[in-house]
CSV table of C-alpha atoms in Angstrom, one decimal:
chain,number,residue,atom,x,y,z
X,17,MET,CA,9.6,-106.3,-74.0
X,18,ALA,CA,8.2,-109.8,-73.8
X,19,LYS,CA,11.6,-110.7,-72.2
X,20,SER,CA,11.4,-108.6,-69.5
X,21,ALA,CA,7.6,-109.3,-68.5
X,22,SER,CA,9.0,-113.1,-68.6
X,23,LYS,CA,11.8,-112.4,-66.2
X,24,ALA,CA,9.1,-110.6,-63.8
X,25,MET,CA,6.8,-113.5,-64.2
X,26,LYS,CA,9.6,-116.1,-63.2
X,27,ALA,CA,11.0,-113.9,-60.3
X,28,GLU,CA,7.3,-113.5,-58.9
X,29,ARG,CA,6.8,-117.3,-59.3
X,30,ASN,CA,10.5,-117.5,-57.5
X,31,ALA,CA,9.1,-115.6,-54.9
X,32,ALA,CA,6.3,-117.4,-54.4
X,33,ILE,CA,7.9,-120.7,-54.3
X,34,LYS,CA,10.3,-119.3,-51.6
X,35,ALA,CA,7.7,-118.2,-49.6
X,36,ARG,CA,5.6,-121.5,-49.8
X,37,LYS,CA,8.9,-122.9,-48.7
X,38,GLN,CA,9.4,-120.6,-45.9
X,39,ARG,CA,5.8,-120.9,-44.9
X,40,LYS,CA,5.8,-124.7,-44.8
X,41,LEU,CA,9.1,-124.5,-43.1
X,42,LEU,CA,7.8,-122.5,-40.5
X,43,GLU,CA,4.8,-124.5,-40.2
X,44,GLU,CA,7.0,-127.6,-39.7
X,45,GLN,CA,8.9,-125.8,-37.2
X,46,ILE,CA,6.0,-124.6,-35.3
X,47,LYS,CA,4.7,-128.4,-35.3
X,48,LYS,CA,7.9,-129.7,-33.6
X,49,SER,CA,7.5,-127.0,-31.2
X,50,ASN,CA,4.5,-128.2,-30.2
X,51,GLU,CA,5.5,-131.3,-29.9
X,52,LYS,CA,8.0,-130.2,-27.9
X,53,CYS,CA,5.6,-128.9,-25.7
X,54,ASP,CA,3.4,-132.0,-25.5
X,55,GLU,CA,6.5,-133.7,-24.4
X,56,ALA,CA,7.2,-131.2,-21.5
X,57,LYS,CA,3.7,-131.3,-20.3
X,58,GLY,CA,3.8,-135.1,-19.9
X,59,TYR,CA,6.9,-134.5,-17.7
X,60,LEU,CA,5.1,-131.8,-15.8
X,61,GLU,CA,2.2,-134.3,-15.1
X,62,TYR,CA,4.7,-136.6,-13.0
X,63,THR,CA,5.1,-135.6,-9.7
X,64,GLY,CA,6.6,-138.6,-7.8
X,65,LYS,CA,10.2,-139.4,-6.4
X,66,ASN,CA,11.9,-138.4,-9.8
X,67,MET,CA,10.0,-134.9,-10.0
X,68,GLU,CA,13.1,-132.7,-10.1
X,69,SER,CA,15.0,-134.8,-12.8
X,70,ASN,CA,11.6,-134.4,-15.0
X,71,LEU,CA,11.5,-130.7,-14.4
X,72,MET,CA,14.9,-130.7,-16.0
X,73,LYS,CA,13.7,-132.8,-19.0
X,74,ALA,CA,10.9,-130.6,-19.2
X,75,LYS,CA,13.1,-127.6,-19.3
X,76,GLU,CA,15.3,-129.2,-21.8
X,77,ALA,CA,12.2,-130.1,-24.4
X,78,LEU,CA,11.2,-126.3,-23.9
X,79,ASP,CA,14.1,-125.0,-24.7
X,80,LEU,CA,14.4,-126.8,-28.0
X,81,ALA,CA,10.4,-125.6,-28.7
X,82,ILE,CA,11.4,-121.9,-28.2
X,83,GLU,CA,14.7,-122.4,-30.6
X,84,LEU,CA,12.4,-124.0,-33.0
X,85,TYR,CA,10.0,-121.2,-32.7
X,86,ASP,CA,10.6,-118.5,-30.5
X,87,ASN,CA,6.8,-116.9,-30.5
X,88,ASN,CA,5.3,-120.0,-29.0
X,89,SER,CA,3.5,-118.6,-26.3
X,90,LEU,CA,2.6,-122.0,-24.9
X,91,ALA,CA,6.6,-123.1,-24.6
X,92,PHE,CA,6.9,-119.9,-22.3
X,93,PHE,CA,4.1,-120.5,-20.2
X,94,LEU,CA,5.4,-124.2,-19.7
X,95,LEU,CA,9.0,-122.6,-18.8
X,96,GLY,CA,7.2,-120.7,-16.3
X,97,GLU,CA,5.3,-124.0,-14.9
X,98,VAL,CA,9.1,-125.3,-14.5
X,99,TYR,CA,10.4,-122.5,-12.8
X,100,LEU,CA,7.6,-122.0,-10.3
X,101,ALA,CA,7.7,-125.7,-9.3
X,102,GLN,CA,11.3,-125.1,-8.6
X,103,LYS,CA,10.6,-122.0,-6.9
X,104,GLN,CA,12.8,-119.6,-9.2
X,105,HIS,CA,9.9,-116.7,-8.9
X,106,GLN,CA,11.8,-114.3,-10.7
X,107,SER,CA,12.8,-116.6,-13.7
X,108,ALA,CA,9.2,-117.4,-13.5
X,109,LEU,CA,7.6,-114.2,-13.5
X,110,ASP,CA,10.1,-113.4,-16.6
X,111,SER,CA,8.8,-116.4,-18.7
X,112,TYR,CA,5.1,-115.8,-18.1
X,113,SER,CA,5.6,-112.2,-19.1
X,114,ARG,CA,7.2,-113.3,-22.2
X,115,ALA,CA,3.9,-115.6,-22.9
X,116,LEU,CA,1.9,-112.6,-22.1
X,117,LEU,CA,3.4,-110.1,-24.5
X,118,LEU,CA,2.6,-113.1,-27.3
X,119,ASP,CA,-1.1,-113.6,-25.6
X,120,ALA,CA,-2.2,-111.0,-23.7
X,121,THR,CA,-5.5,-112.6,-23.0
X,122,HIS,CA,-4.0,-116.2,-21.4
X,123,VAL,CA,-5.6,-116.2,-18.1
X,124,ALA,CA,-3.4,-119.0,-16.8
X,125,SER,CA,-0.2,-116.9,-17.3
X,126,LEU,CA,-1.8,-114.1,-15.6
X,127,GLU,CA,-2.8,-115.9,-12.7
X,128,ARG,CA,0.7,-117.9,-12.4
X,129,ARG,CA,2.3,-114.3,-12.6
X,130,ALA,CA,0.4,-112.9,-9.9
X,131,ILE,CA,1.5,-115.8,-8.0
X,132,CYS,CA,5.0,-115.1,-8.6
X,133,GLN,CA,4.6,-111.2,-7.8
X,134,GLU,CA,3.1,-112.3,-4.4
X,135,HIS,CA,6.1,-114.5,-3.7
X,136,LEU,CA,8.4,-111.4,-4.7
X,137,ASN,CA,6.3,-109.1,-2.3
X,138,ASN,CA,4.9,-106.9,-5.3
X,139,VAL,CA,1.6,-107.0,-4.1
X,140,ASP,CA,0.4,-104.1,-6.4
X,141,GLY,CA,1.8,-106.1,-9.2
X,142,ALA,CA,-0.4,-109.1,-8.1
X,143,ILE,CA,-3.5,-107.0,-8.0
X,144,GLN,CA,-3.1,-105.7,-10.9
X,145,ASP,CA,-3.1,-109.2,-12.7
X,146,TYR,CA,-6.3,-110.3,-11.0
X,147,THR,CA,-7.6,-107.1,-12.2
X,148,SER,CA,-6.9,-108.0,-15.8
X,149,ILE,CA,-8.4,-111.6,-15.4
X,150,ILE,CA,-11.5,-109.9,-13.8
X,151,ASP,CA,-11.6,-107.7,-16.8
X,152,GLN,CA,-11.3,-110.7,-19.4
X,153,GLU,CA,-13.6,-113.0,-17.1
X,154,PRO,CA,-16.3,-110.8,-15.0
X,155,ASN,CA,-17.2,-114.3,-13.4
X,156,ASN,CA,-13.8,-115.8,-12.5
X,157,ASP,CA,-14.5,-115.9,-8.5
X,158,TYR,CA,-10.9,-117.1,-8.1
X,159,ALA,CA,-9.5,-113.8,-9.4
X,160,TYR,CA,-11.8,-111.9,-7.0
X,161,ASN,CA,-10.6,-114.0,-4.0
X,162,MET,CA,-7.4,-113.8,-4.6
X,163,ARG,CA,-7.2,-109.9,-5.1
X,164,GLY,CA,-9.2,-109.4,-2.1
X,165,LEU,CA,-6.6,-111.6,-0.5
X,166,CYS,CA,-3.9,-109.5,-1.9
X,167,ILE,CA,-5.4,-106.4,-0.3
X,168,LEU,CA,-6.1,-108.2,3.2
X,169,ASN,CA,-2.1,-109.2,3.0
X,170,ARG,CA,-1.3,-105.8,3.1
X,171,GLN,CA,-2.3,-105.4,6.7
X,172,VAL,CA,0.1,-104.9,9.2
X,173,PRO,CA,-0.5,-107.4,11.8
X,174,GLY,CA,-2.3,-106.1,15.0
X,175,ILE,CA,-3.2,-103.2,13.4
X,176,LYS,CA,-6.8,-102.9,11.7
X,177,LEU,CA,-7.0,-102.4,7.9
X,178,LEU,CA,-8.0,-98.7,7.0
X,179,SER,CA,-11.9,-98.4,6.1
X,180,SER,CA,-11.6,-98.2,2.5
X,181,CYS,CA,-9.2,-101.3,2.1
X,182,PHE,CA,-11.8,-102.8,4.5
X,183,THR,CA,-14.4,-102.2,2.2
X,184,LEU,CA,-12.3,-103.4,-1.0
X,185,CYS,CA,-11.9,-106.8,1.0
X,186,GLU,CA,-15.3,-107.4,1.6
X,187,LYS,CA,-16.4,-106.4,-2.0
X,188,ASP,CA,-14.1,-108.9,-3.6
X,189,PHE,CA,-14.7,-111.8,-1.3
X,190,LYS,CA,-18.6,-111.5,-1.5
X,191,ALA,CA,-18.4,-111.0,-5.2
X,192,ALA,CA,-16.4,-114.5,-5.4
X,193,LEU,CA,-19.0,-116.0,-3.2
X,194,ARG,CA,-21.9,-114.5,-5.4
X,195,LEU,CA,-20.6,-116.1,-8.0
X,196,ASN,CA,-19.5,-119.2,-6.3
X,197,LYS,CA,-21.1,-119.8,-2.9
X,198,ALA,CA,-19.2,-122.9,-2.2
X,199,ASN,CA,-16.0,-121.0,-2.5
X,200,TYR,CA,-14.4,-122.1,0.7
X,201,TYR,CA,-11.5,-120.0,0.3
X,202,ALA,CA,-13.6,-116.8,0.0
X,203,LEU,CA,-15.6,-117.9,3.2
X,204,VAL,CA,-12.6,-118.2,5.1
X,205,ASN,CA,-11.0,-115.2,4.1
X,206,LEU,CA,-13.8,-113.1,5.0
X,207,GLY,CA,-13.8,-115.0,8.2
X,208,LYS,CA,-10.4,-113.5,8.9
X,209,LEU,CA,-11.1,-110.0,7.3
X,210,TYR,CA,-13.8,-110.0,10.2
X,211,GLU,CA,-11.6,-111.6,12.6
X,212,ASP,CA,-9.0,-109.2,11.9
X,213,GLN,CA,-11.3,-106.3,12.7
X,214,GLU,CA,-12.8,-107.6,15.9
X,215,GLU,CA,-15.9,-108.6,14.5
X,216,LEU,CA,-15.5,-111.9,16.3
X,217,GLU,CA,-19.3,-113.5,16.0
X,218,GLN,CA,-19.1,-112.4,12.4
X,219,ALA,CA,-15.8,-114.2,11.8
X,220,LEU,CA,-17.3,-117.4,13.3
X,221,THR,CA,-20.3,-117.5,11.0
X,222,TYR,CA,-18.0,-117.5,8.0
X,223,TYR,CA,-15.6,-120.0,9.2
X,224,THR,CA,-18.5,-122.4,10.0
X,225,ALA,CA,-19.7,-122.0,6.4
X,226,ALA,CA,-16.3,-122.9,5.2
X,227,LEU,CA,-16.4,-126.0,7.2
X,228,GLU,CA,-19.6,-126.8,6.0
X,229,VAL,CA,-18.5,-126.6,2.8
X,230,LYS,CA,-15.1,-128.6,3.1
X,231,GLU,CA,-15.2,-130.4,6.8
X,232,ASN,CA,-11.4,-131.1,6.4
X,233,TYR,CA,-10.2,-127.7,5.8
X,234,THR,CA,-7.6,-127.1,8.6
X,235,TYR,CA,-6.8,-123.6,8.2
X,236,ALA,CA,-11.0,-122.8,8.8
X,237,ARG,CA,-10.7,-125.1,11.7
X,238,PHE,CA,-7.6,-123.5,13.0
X,239,ARG,CA,-9.1,-120.2,12.9
X,240,ARG,CA,-12.3,-120.6,14.2
X,241,GLY,CA,-10.7,-122.4,17.2
X,242,CYS,CA,-8.5,-119.4,17.7
X,243,THR,CA,-11.8,-117.0,16.9
X,244,TYR,CA,-13.6,-119.1,19.9
X,245,LEU,CA,-10.6,-118.8,22.4
X,246,HIS,CA,-10.3,-115.1,21.5
X,247,LEU,CA,-13.6,-114.5,22.4
X,248,ALA,CA,-13.6,-117.0,25.6
X,249,GLU,CA,-10.5,-114.6,26.6
X,250,SER,CA,-12.2,-111.6,26.2
X,251,MET,CA,-15.3,-112.4,28.2
X,252,LEU,CA,-12.9,-113.8,31.1
X,253,SER,CA,-10.9,-110.0,30.6
X,254,LYS,CA,-14.4,-108.7,31.4
X,255,PHE,CA,-15.2,-110.6,34.4
X,256,GLU,CA,-12.0,-109.8,35.9
X,257,ALA,CA,-12.7,-106.2,35.6
X,258,GLU,CA,-16.2,-106.5,36.9
X,259,GLU,CA,-15.3,-108.3,40.0
X,260,GLU,CA,-12.5,-105.6,40.6
X,261,GLU,CA,-15.1,-103.0,40.3
X,262,SER,CA,-17.4,-104.8,42.7
X,263,SER,CA,-14.7,-105.3,45.2
X,264,ASN,CA,-14.0,-101.7,45.0
X,265,GLU,CA,-17.6,-101.2,45.7
X,266,MET,CA,-17.4,-103.4,48.9
X,267,GLY,CA,-14.3,-101.7,50.0
X,268,ALA,CA,-15.9,-98.2,49.9
X,269,VAL,CA,-19.2,-99.7,51.8
X,270,ASN,CA,-16.8,-101.2,54.5
X,271,SER,CA,-14.8,-98.0,54.8
X,272,PRO,CA,-14.5,-96.6,58.4
X,273,LYS,CA,-15.7,-93.3,57.2
X,274,THR,CA,-19.1,-94.8,56.0
X,275,PRO,CA,-21.8,-94.3,58.7
X,276,VAL,CA,-23.6,-97.4,59.7
X,277,VAL,CA,-27.2,-97.2,60.3
X,278,SER,CA,-28.9,-99.0,63.1
X,279,PRO,CA,-32.2,-100.7,62.9
X,280,ILE,CA,-33.4,-98.0,64.9
X,281,GLN,CA,-32.6,-95.2,62.8
X,282,LYS,CA,-34.3,-97.0,60.1
X,283,SER,CA,-37.8,-95.1,59.2
X,284,SER,CA,-39.5,-98.1,58.3
X,285,PRO,CA,-39.3,-101.6,59.6
X,286,GLY,CA,-39.7,-103.0,55.5
X,287,LEU,CA,-37.7,-102.7,52.3
X,288,GLY,CA,-38.3,-99.5,50.8
X,289,HIS,CA,-38.8,-98.9,46.9
X,290,ALA,CA,-35.3,-98.2,46.1
X,291,ASP,CA,-34.3,-101.4,48.0
X,292,ILE,CA,-36.5,-103.5,45.9
X,293,GLN,CA,-35.3,-102.3,42.9
X,294,SER,CA,-31.5,-102.7,43.8
X,295,LEU,CA,-32.5,-106.4,44.8
X,296,LYS,CA,-34.2,-106.9,41.5
X,297,GLN,CA,-30.9,-105.4,39.8
X,298,GLU,CA,-28.9,-107.8,41.4
X,299,VAL,CA,-30.8,-110.6,40.7
X,300,ILE,CA,-30.9,-109.5,36.9
X,301,LYS,CA,-27.3,-108.9,37.0
X,302,ASP,CA,-26.4,-112.4,38.7
X,303,ARG,CA,-28.6,-114.2,36.1
X,304,ARG,CA,-26.7,-112.6,33.3
X,305,MET,CA,-23.2,-113.1,35.0
X,306,ALA,CA,-24.3,-117.0,35.0
X,307,GLU,CA,-25.8,-116.8,31.4
X,308,ASP,CA,-22.0,-115.2,30.4
X,309,LYS,CA,-20.1,-117.8,32.4
X,310,SER,CA,-22.0,-120.3,30.7
X,311,LEU,CA,-21.5,-119.1,27.2
X,312,PHE,CA,-17.7,-118.7,28.2
X,313,LYS,CA,-17.6,-122.3,29.1
X,314,SER,CA,-19.2,-123.0,25.4
X,315,HIS,CA,-16.7,-121.0,23.6
X,316,VAL,CA,-13.9,-122.6,25.3
X,317,GLN,CA,-15.2,-125.9,25.0
X,318,SER,CA,-15.8,-125.2,21.2
X,319,ALA,CA,-12.2,-124.1,20.4
X,320,ALA,CA,-10.8,-127.1,22.4
X,321,LYS,CA,-12.9,-129.4,19.9
X,322,ASP,CA,-11.8,-127.7,16.8
X,323,PHE,CA,-8.0,-127.7,18.3
X,324,SER,CA,-8.4,-131.7,19.2
X,325,VAL,CA,-9.8,-132.6,15.8
X,326,LEU,CA,-6.9,-130.7,14.0
X,327,LEU,CA,-4.6,-133.0,16.3
X,328,ASN,CA,-6.2,-136.1,15.5
X,329,LEU,CA,-5.3,-135.9,12.1
X,330,ASP,CA,-1.6,-136.0,12.8
X,331,VAL,CA,-0.3,-139.7,12.7
X,332,ASP,CA,2.9,-138.9,14.5
X,333,PRO,CA,2.1,-136.6,17.6
X,334,ASN,CA,5.7,-135.3,16.8
X,335,LEU,CA,4.5,-133.8,13.4
X,336,ALA,CA,1.9,-131.8,15.3
X,337,ASP,CA,1.9,-128.0,15.1
X,338,PRO,CA,2.9,-127.0,18.5
X,339,THR,CA,0.9,-123.6,18.0
X,340,VAL,CA,-2.3,-126.2,18.2
X,341,VAL,CA,-1.1,-127.9,20.8
X,342,LEU,CA,-0.4,-124.8,22.8
X,343,ASN,CA,-3.9,-123.3,22.3
X,344,LEU,CA,-5.4,-127.0,23.5
X,345,ALA,CA,-3.3,-126.4,26.6
X,346,THR,CA,-5.0,-122.7,27.2
X,347,CYS,CA,-8.4,-124.3,26.7
X,348,CYS,CA,-7.4,-126.8,29.5
X,349,LEU,CA,-6.2,-124.1,31.8
X,350,LEU,CA,-9.4,-121.9,31.4
X,351,LEU,CA,-11.2,-125.1,32.1
X,352,ASP,CA,-9.4,-125.7,35.0
X,353,ASP,CA,-8.4,-129.1,33.6
X,354,VAL,CA,-5.2,-128.9,35.1
X,355,LYS,CA,-3.9,-132.8,34.2
X,356,HIS,CA,-4.6,-132.3,30.4
X,357,ALA,CA,-3.1,-128.6,30.5
X,358,GLU,CA,0.1,-129.9,31.9
X,359,ASP,CA,0.2,-132.8,29.3
X,360,ASN,CA,-0.3,-130.9,26.2
X,361,LEU,CA,2.4,-128.2,27.4
X,362,LYS,CA,4.8,-131.2,28.1
X,363,ARG,CA,3.8,-132.2,24.6
X,364,VAL,CA,4.5,-128.9,23.2
X,365,GLU,CA,8.4,-128.9,24.7
X,366,GLU,CA,8.6,-132.6,23.1
X,367,ILE,CA,7.7,-131.2,19.6
X,368,ILE,CA,10.1,-128.3,19.9
X,369,ALA,CA,13.1,-130.9,21.1
X,370,THR,CA,12.4,-133.3,18.4
X,371,ARG,CA,11.8,-131.0,15.5
X,372,PRO,CA,15.2,-130.2,14.3
X,373,SER,CA,16.0,-133.9,13.7
X,374,LEU,CA,13.0,-134.1,11.6
X,375,VAL,CA,13.9,-131.5,9.8
X,376,LYS,CA,17.0,-132.9,9.3
X,377,GLU,CA,15.7,-135.8,7.7
X,378,GLY,CA,13.1,-133.9,5.6
X,379,THR,CA,9.9,-135.5,7.1
X,380,ALA,CA,8.6,-132.1,8.8
X,381,GLU,CA,8.8,-128.6,8.2
X,382,PRO,CA,10.6,-126.1,10.9
X,383,ILE,CA,8.6,-124.2,13.5
X,384,CYS,CA,8.0,-120.9,12.7
X,385,ASP,CA,8.4,-117.9,15.1
X,386,LEU,CA,10.1,-120.6,17.6
X,387,ASP,CA,11.2,-117.5,19.9
X,388,LEU,CA,7.4,-116.0,20.3
X,389,LEU,CA,6.5,-120.0,20.8
X,390,ASP,CA,9.1,-120.0,23.6
X,391,GLN,CA,7.8,-116.9,25.3
X,392,ALA,CA,3.7,-118.0,25.1
X,393,LEU,CA,4.8,-121.4,26.3
X,394,LYS,CA,6.7,-119.8,29.7
X,395,LEU,CA,3.6,-118.0,30.2
X,396,LYS,CA,1.5,-121.2,30.0
X,397,LYS,CA,3.5,-122.7,32.2
X,398,LYS,CA,3.3,-119.9,34.7
X,399,ALA,CA,-0.6,-119.9,34.6
X,400,LEU,CA,-0.6,-123.7,34.9
X,401,ARG,CA,2.0,-123.5,38.5
X,402,ILE,CA,-0.6,-121.0,39.8
X,403,LYS,CA,-3.7,-123.2,38.9
X,404,LYS,CA,-1.8,-126.0,40.7
X,405,ASN,CA,-1.2,-124.3,43.8
X,406,MET,CA,-4.8,-123.1,44.0
X,407,HIS,CA,-5.9,-126.9,43.9
X,408,LEU,CA,-3.9,-127.6,46.8
């Protein structure tokens, strides 16, 4: 009996010793795994010329960290960072997902996975991740802004958002601003939301607010310039429609079928009440037209100013965004500034011609939507020829 009890105690003691050894071994493995994570962090913080080499070194360190302890959520998160830096979005997403399996409350993993979801065109997945962040951190203005942006990016270009989607977007962007009024991303996204809905004055308000927070925010300045230009072109279309209507009315008055009333046929040598009212209406109409034309000019000048500021930021003229230069040329055409319109159109042609060699050198990005740009350039050159003929 005593012998049996002694054996049991010995077995229990051996089990305890073994458990302590295993725990100690595990603690040592976790420590070494975390040390490898720290090593990887050092490589990831460096963004110089050897970035690609450092990413590979970081990956090697993280592979060892995971081999040492495969429940290290930080190691999987950092591995996701490596893949994201290499633009391997599916691999990055898988790593962040593994990190979240080990720690479902890791907000940084949710943020990064949402970015990967967007790159992989899984907008619903991104929205779900941002919603998870909001559930954990109700005061996270970044998550509100990004969720609203995901909904906005569902929009088909040229088609307005459904009322329900518009409301969701507006609600998220305004929630972000309520939490952080200096969130210039939310300000400009709210501006874009209104611009896409043709609420241009509202859009201008938010683009301007974004630039008040961050003066050198180029996207906000570009969008504001485009909105000013859009407003001006809408006004121009209205002027042309009114002139056509007025021309048609004059044609009807001067028609051979319209009876001519001689002075003798008039019942009174003075102006009647109806004539006076008609003259008043003409004066009011002319005054309103003058005000509208002044506002039109102001909008075009404001657009030109924004586009000019953007171009002044480019040290090398050939690295400028050709769309910005083309928009500036459009402003010059609307202001009847033929010389500068021609100069800017030539500059667009030069940028298009030199860009392929710059892309090959790795000093510039390819021009997006080149076919559309070419079509727009042809239209503006045609408009320039018409303007030049008018000035002859």
